[in-house]
mmCIF file of C-alpha atoms and ligand atoms in Angstrom:
data_model
loop_
_atom_site.group_PDB
_atom_site.id
_atom_site.type_symbol
_atom_site.label_atom_id
_atom_site.label_comp_id
_atom_site.label_asym_id
_atom_site.label_seq_id
_atom_site.Cartn_x
_atom_site.Cartn_y
_atom_site.Cartn_z
ATOM 1 C CA MET A 479 -25.500 44.717 16.152
ATOM 2 C CA PRO A 480 -23.684 47.699 14.580
ATOM 3 C CA GLY A 481 -20.547 46.638 12.587
ATOM 4 C CA LEU A 482 -21.631 43.344 11.253
ATOM 5 C CA LEU A 483 -18.645 41.841 9.450
ATOM 6 C CA LEU A 484 -18.233 39.415 6.549
ATOM 7 C CA GLY A 485 -18.181 35.918 7.978
ATOM 8 C CA ASP A 486 -19.980 36.971 11.071
ATOM 9 C CA VAL A 487 -22.829 34.697 11.950
ATOM 10 C CA PHE A 488 -25.888 36.636 11.392
ATOM 11 C CA PRO A 489 -28.155 37.487 14.465
ATOM 12 C CA ASP A 490 -30.865 34.853 14.850
ATOM 13 C CA PHE A 491 -33.642 37.488 15.469
ATOM 14 C CA GLU A 492 -37.325 37.063 15.921
ATOM 15 C CA ALA A 493 -39.812 39.365 14.178
ATOM 16 C CA GLU A 494 -43.413 39.704 13.089
ATOM 17 C CA SER A 495 -43.689 39.614 9.296
ATOM 18 C CA THR A 496 -46.626 39.534 6.720
ATOM 19 C CA THR A 497 -46.444 35.976 6.826
ATOM 20 C CA GLY A 498 -46.451 35.371 10.523
ATOM 21 C CA ASP A 499 -43.753 35.295 13.351
ATOM 22 C CA ILE A 500 -40.262 34.552 11.846
ATOM 23 C CA LYS A 501 -37.067 33.284 13.523
ATOM 24 C CA LEU A 502 -34.619 34.086 10.881
ATOM 25 C CA HIS A 503 -32.500 30.866 11.015
ATOM 26 C CA GLU A 504 -35.390 28.610 11.069
ATOM 27 C CA PHE A 505 -36.788 30.484 8.401
ATOM 28 C CA LEU A 506 -33.707 30.170 6.229
ATOM 29 C CA GLY A 507 -33.316 26.539 6.911
ATOM 30 C CA ASP A 508 -30.339 25.348 4.544
ATOM 31 C CA SER A 509 -31.158 27.975 2.004
ATOM 32 C CA TRP A 510 -29.135 31.156 1.131
ATOM 33 C CA GLY A 511 -30.880 34.203 2.168
ATOM 34 C CA ILE A 512 -31.260 37.779 1.503
ATOM 35 C CA LEU A 513 -32.430 40.417 3.925
ATOM 36 C CA PHE A 514 -33.057 43.762 2.180
ATOM 37 C CA SER A 515 -34.332 46.851 4.137
ATOM 38 C CA HIS A 516 -36.678 49.776 3.060
ATOM 39 C CA PRO A 517 -36.886 53.291 4.285
ATOM 40 C CA ARG A 518 -40.510 53.245 4.533
ATOM 41 C CA ASP A 519 -43.963 51.730 3.274
ATOM 42 C CA PHE A 520 -45.950 53.618 0.754
ATOM 43 C CA THR A 521 -42.677 55.272 -0.822
ATOM 44 C CA PRO A 522 -42.150 55.145 -4.554
ATOM 45 C CA VAL A 523 -38.692 53.817 -4.881
ATOM 46 C CA CYS A 524 -39.147 51.228 -2.295
ATOM 47 C CA THR A 525 -42.402 50.101 -4.239
ATOM 48 C CA THR A 526 -40.164 49.690 -7.370
ATOM 49 C CA GLU A 527 -37.862 47.825 -5.650
ATOM 50 C CA LEU A 528 -40.078 45.268 -3.882
ATOM 51 C CA GLY A 529 -41.982 44.857 -7.365
ATOM 52 C CA ARG A 530 -38.839 43.942 -9.084
ATOM 53 C CA ALA A 531 -37.776 41.546 -6.349
ATOM 54 C CA ALA A 532 -41.209 40.070 -6.550
ATOM 55 C CA ARG A 533 -40.879 39.714 -10.407
ATOM 56 C CA LEU A 534 -37.554 38.005 -9.886
ATOM 57 C CA SER A 535 -38.415 35.768 -7.136
ATOM 58 C CA SER A 536 -38.397 32.492 -9.464
ATOM 59 C CA GLU A 537 -34.685 33.518 -10.371
ATOM 60 C CA PHE A 538 -33.870 33.654 -6.484
ATOM 61 C CA SER A 539 -35.631 30.563 -5.630
ATOM 62 C CA LYS A 540 -33.854 28.625 -8.733
ATOM 63 C CA ARG A 541 -30.605 29.627 -6.837
ATOM 64 C CA GLY A 542 -31.896 28.353 -3.383
ATOM 65 C CA VAL A 543 -32.205 31.833 -2.035
ATOM 66 C CA LYS A 544 -34.942 33.172 0.211
ATOM 67 C CA LEU A 545 -35.832 36.769 0.180
ATOM 68 C CA ILE A 546 -36.954 38.673 3.123
ATOM 69 C CA ALA A 547 -37.833 42.559 3.308
ATOM 70 C CA LEU A 548 -37.912 44.588 6.272
ATOM 71 C CA SER A 549 -39.492 48.265 6.625
ATOM 72 C CA VAL A 550 -39.891 50.303 9.749
ATOM 73 C CA ASP A 551 -43.599 50.437 9.606
ATOM 74 C CA CYS A 552 -46.250 48.023 11.299
ATOM 75 C CA LEU A 553 -47.843 44.943 9.894
ATOM 76 C CA GLU A 554 -51.154 46.704 8.801
ATOM 77 C CA ASP A 555 -49.357 49.151 6.806
ATOM 78 C CA HIS A 556 -47.181 46.228 5.159
ATOM 79 C CA HIS A 557 -50.360 44.537 4.145
ATOM 80 C CA GLY A 558 -51.982 47.623 2.861
ATOM 81 C CA TRP A 559 -48.673 48.354 0.908
ATOM 82 C CA THR A 560 -48.441 44.978 -0.730
ATOM 83 C CA LYS A 561 -51.666 45.671 -2.569
ATOM 84 C CA ASP A 562 -49.986 48.752 -3.966
ATOM 85 C CA ILE A 563 -46.791 46.725 -4.995
ATOM 86 C CA LEU A 564 -49.131 44.055 -6.588
ATOM 87 C CA ALA A 565 -50.724 46.603 -8.537
ATOM 88 C CA TYR A 566 -47.604 48.260 -9.595
ATOM 89 C CA ASN A 567 -46.644 44.845 -11.011
ATOM 90 C CA CYS A 568 -49.898 44.606 -12.762
ATOM 91 C CA GLU A 569 -51.052 41.593 -10.513
ATOM 92 C CA ASP A 570 -54.365 40.785 -8.823
ATOM 93 C CA SER A 571 -54.462 42.502 -5.397
ATOM 94 C CA THR A 572 -55.642 39.374 -3.734
ATOM 95 C CA SER A 573 -52.511 37.466 -4.484
ATOM 96 C CA SER A 574 -49.477 37.639 -2.193
ATOM 97 C CA LEU A 575 -45.784 38.711 -2.232
ATOM 98 C CA PRO A 576 -43.408 35.799 -2.766
ATOM 99 C CA PHE A 577 -41.470 36.975 0.356
ATOM 100 C CA PRO A 578 -42.330 38.175 3.736
ATOM 101 C CA ILE A 579 -41.872 41.746 4.923
ATOM 102 C CA ILE A 580 -40.688 42.229 8.521
ATOM 103 C CA ALA A 581 -42.688 44.577 10.677
ATOM 104 C CA ASP A 582 -40.069 46.815 12.558
ATOM 105 C CA CYS A 583 -42.156 49.858 13.790
ATOM 106 C CA LYS A 584 -40.115 50.539 16.912
ATOM 107 C CA ARG A 585 -36.762 50.399 14.700
ATOM 108 C CA GLU A 586 -35.359 47.814 17.115
ATOM 109 C CA LEU A 587 -34.174 45.468 14.403
ATOM 110 C CA ALA A 588 -32.956 48.685 12.147
ATOM 111 C CA VAL A 589 -30.879 49.833 15.062
ATOM 112 C CA ALA A 590 -29.498 46.370 15.944
ATOM 113 C CA LEU A 591 -28.544 45.538 12.483
ATOM 114 C CA GLY A 592 -26.989 48.969 11.667
ATOM 115 C CA MET A 593 -29.431 49.872 9.070
ATOM 116 C CA LEU A 594 -30.452 53.334 9.932
ATOM 117 C CA ASP A 595 -29.703 56.207 7.431
ATOM 118 C CA PRO A 596 -29.011 59.312 9.696
ATOM 119 C CA ASP A 597 -29.389 61.612 6.755
ATOM 120 C CA GLU A 598 -33.131 60.438 5.980
ATOM 121 C CA LYS A 599 -35.806 61.476 8.441
ATOM 122 C CA ASP A 600 -39.425 60.979 8.601
ATOM 123 C CA LYS A 601 -41.852 64.025 9.132
ATOM 124 C CA ASP A 602 -41.457 63.639 12.993
ATOM 125 C CA GLY A 603 -37.543 63.678 12.424
ATOM 126 C CA MET A 604 -37.086 59.931 13.113
ATOM 127 C CA PRO A 605 -34.187 58.450 11.004
ATOM 128 C CA LEU A 606 -35.507 55.884 8.252
ATOM 129 C CA THR A 607 -33.829 52.593 7.215
ATOM 130 C CA ALA A 608 -31.177 52.830 4.375
ATOM 131 C CA ARG A 609 -31.330 50.156 1.737
ATOM 132 C CA CYS A 610 -29.261 47.456 3.073
ATOM 133 C CA VAL A 611 -28.804 44.110 1.359
ATOM 134 C CA PHE A 612 -27.420 41.392 3.611
ATOM 135 C CA ILE A 613 -26.628 38.056 1.907
ATOM 136 C CA ILE A 614 -26.384 35.178 4.298
ATOM 137 C CA GLY A 615 -25.003 31.691 3.409
ATOM 138 C CA PRO A 616 -26.446 28.416 4.247
ATOM 139 C CA ASP A 617 -23.996 28.321 7.201
ATOM 140 C CA LYS A 618 -25.861 31.651 8.423
ATOM 141 C CA ARG A 619 -22.652 33.612 8.006
ATOM 142 C CA LEU A 620 -22.884 37.026 6.423
ATOM 143 C CA LYS A 621 -21.372 36.757 2.652
ATOM 144 C CA LEU A 622 -22.088 40.182 1.430
ATOM 145 C CA SER A 623 -23.474 43.369 2.429
ATOM 146 C CA LEU A 624 -24.438 46.480 0.442
ATOM 147 C CA LEU A 625 -25.660 49.664 1.465
ATOM 148 C CA TYR A 626 -27.473 52.342 -0.399
ATOM 149 C CA PRO A 627 -28.958 55.537 0.718
ATOM 150 C CA ALA A 628 -32.725 56.102 0.557
ATOM 151 C CA THR A 629 -32.460 58.075 -2.581
ATOM 152 C CA THR A 630 -30.742 55.411 -4.757
ATOM 153 C CA GLY A 631 -32.970 52.295 -5.733
ATOM 154 C CA ARG A 632 -31.025 49.003 -6.004
ATOM 155 C CA ASN A 633 -30.231 47.016 -9.180
ATOM 156 C CA PHE A 634 -31.739 43.613 -8.554
ATOM 157 C CA ASP A 635 -29.911 42.164 -11.480
ATOM 158 C CA GLU A 636 -26.725 43.001 -9.886
ATOM 159 C CA ILE A 637 -27.891 41.144 -6.528
ATOM 160 C CA LEU A 638 -28.647 38.074 -8.532
ATOM 161 C CA ARG A 639 -25.287 38.453 -10.298
ATOM 162 C CA VAL A 640 -23.466 38.698 -7.009
ATOM 163 C CA VAL A 641 -25.452 35.474 -5.678
ATOM 164 C CA ASP A 642 -24.011 33.686 -8.839
ATOM 165 C CA SER A 643 -20.364 34.841 -7.903
ATOM 166 C CA LEU A 644 -20.935 33.847 -4.218
ATOM 167 C CA GLN A 645 -22.220 30.575 -4.947
ATOM 168 C CA LEU A 646 -19.604 29.566 -7.625
ATOM 169 C CA THR A 647 -16.700 30.836 -5.361
ATOM 170 C CA ALA A 648 -18.098 29.019 -2.301
ATOM 171 C CA GLY A 649 -17.603 25.783 -4.025
ATOM 172 C CA LYS A 650 -14.607 26.405 -6.321
ATOM 173 C CA ARG A 651 -11.195 28.176 -5.759
ATOM 174 C CA VAL A 652 -11.745 30.917 -8.202
ATOM 175 C CA ALA A 653 -12.702 34.497 -8.071
ATOM 176 C CA THR A 654 -14.797 36.506 -10.265
ATOM 177 C CA PRO A 655 -13.583 39.597 -12.336
ATOM 178 C CA ALA A 656 -15.230 42.901 -12.703
ATOM 179 C CA ASP A 657 -18.611 42.727 -14.488
ATOM 180 C CA TRP A 658 -18.402 38.970 -14.759
ATOM 181 C CA LYS A 659 -21.548 36.825 -15.705
ATOM 182 C CA PRO A 660 -22.203 33.077 -15.516
ATOM 183 C CA GLY A 661 -20.400 31.243 -18.271
ATOM 184 C CA GLU A 662 -17.609 33.752 -18.693
ATOM 185 C CA CYS A 663 -13.996 33.007 -17.751
ATOM 186 C CA VAL A 664 -13.049 33.252 -13.919
ATOM 187 C CA MET A 665 -9.796 34.050 -12.401
ATOM 188 C CA VAL A 666 -7.311 32.003 -10.493
ATOM 189 C CA PRO A 667 -6.648 33.381 -6.977
ATOM 190 C CA PRO A 668 -3.331 35.036 -6.334
ATOM 191 C CA SER A 669 -2.378 32.570 -3.699
ATOM 192 C CA MET A 670 -2.531 29.456 -5.873
ATOM 193 C CA SER A 671 0.661 28.139 -7.369
ATOM 194 C CA GLU A 672 1.046 27.541 -11.034
ATOM 195 C CA GLU A 673 1.453 23.883 -10.483
ATOM 196 C CA GLU A 674 -1.750 23.924 -8.364
ATOM 197 C CA ALA A 675 -3.674 25.874 -11.013
ATOM 198 C CA ALA A 676 -2.587 23.315 -13.798
ATOM 199 C CA SER A 677 -3.802 20.452 -12.004
ATOM 200 C CA LEU A 678 -7.055 22.041 -10.669
ATOM 201 C CA PHE A 679 -7.996 23.555 -14.056
ATOM 202 C CA PRO A 680 -7.436 21.051 -16.744
ATOM 203 C CA THR A 681 -9.205 23.000 -19.351
ATOM 204 C CA GLY A 682 -6.212 25.316 -19.183
ATOM 205 C CA VAL A 683 -5.183 28.483 -17.449
ATOM 206 C CA TYR A 684 -4.262 31.754 -19.764
ATOM 207 C CA THR A 685 -1.871 34.018 -18.207
ATOM 208 C CA LYS A 686 -1.940 37.787 -19.544
ATOM 209 C CA GLU A 687 1.454 39.277 -19.958
ATOM 210 C CA LEU A 688 1.946 42.465 -18.116
ATOM 211 C CA PRO A 689 4.588 45.296 -17.876
ATOM 212 C CA SER A 690 5.536 44.111 -14.514
ATOM 213 C CA GLY A 691 6.238 40.629 -15.629
ATOM 214 C CA LYS A 692 4.237 39.332 -12.657
ATOM 215 C CA LYS A 693 2.079 36.513 -13.550
ATOM 216 C CA TYR A 694 -1.061 37.201 -11.650
ATOM 217 C CA LEU A 695 -3.737 37.885 -14.287
ATOM 218 C CA ARG A 696 -4.783 34.361 -14.836
ATOM 219 C CA TYR A 697 -8.078 33.431 -16.225
ATOM 220 C CA THR A 698 -9.514 29.801 -16.701
ATOM 221 C CA PRO A 699 -12.852 28.680 -18.220
HETATM 222 C C1 BEZ B 1249 -38.544 56.188 -1.586
HETATM 223 O O1 BEZ B 1249 -38.724 54.988 -1.358
HETATM 224 O O2 BEZ B 1249 -38.859 56.474 -2.698
HETATM 225 C C2 BEZ B 1249 -37.861 57.026 -0.482
HETATM 226 C C3 BEZ B 1249 -37.942 56.882 0.501
HETATM 227 C C4 BEZ B 1249 -37.323 57.839 1.439
HETATM 228 C C5 BEZ B 1249 -36.430 58.801 0.869
HETATM 229 C C6 BEZ B 1249 -36.408 58.911 -0.433
HETATM 230 C C7 BEZ B 1249 -37.233 58.169 -1.295
#
């Protein structure tokens, strides 16, 4: 499904994975979900990414987020690669990754979800998957998407940070500023009147004076 937009219901696909056959919506249940794609098994950047995601898995589950990876290779390769990822993390090769890896050797899902990177090809000239991140809410709608080329590995601390922002702003009428981290002040959305802000945020609203005289830079704890 090319052109998946924020707010769209994420396609409820079925796929083979390292933990068995998966129906995405059933797999997610009432949780948040992150589907993240990889160019290929047995590649260096992808190995560091999956290793990092595995090391952060308790942080994701603390936030009620289920992870699911996808790479355009078959299950047999995924199982072999899993041992390498565990070794990269200095873990016992008989343990397992804390999330499934979807097998997409025919690239059907990668095409349907608009994940292919036309600039990165395998040795047979077939396009590889870009590094997509799709964050899906408990309502199964797309809340955020990131798209990196194969040559740039993702920052998983940033992915955790955006989950914190998405979960906060899903429940409260606030917005998070640049580089925001949990515990820091948040911003009052421009659409909210001064009266409403004063009643919604009893701990106070601080408005920064600006040359324009417009009172839109409003913070609240
Ligand atoms: C990697 O994961 O290391 C990678 C994959 C495809 C192109 C470039 C790097």
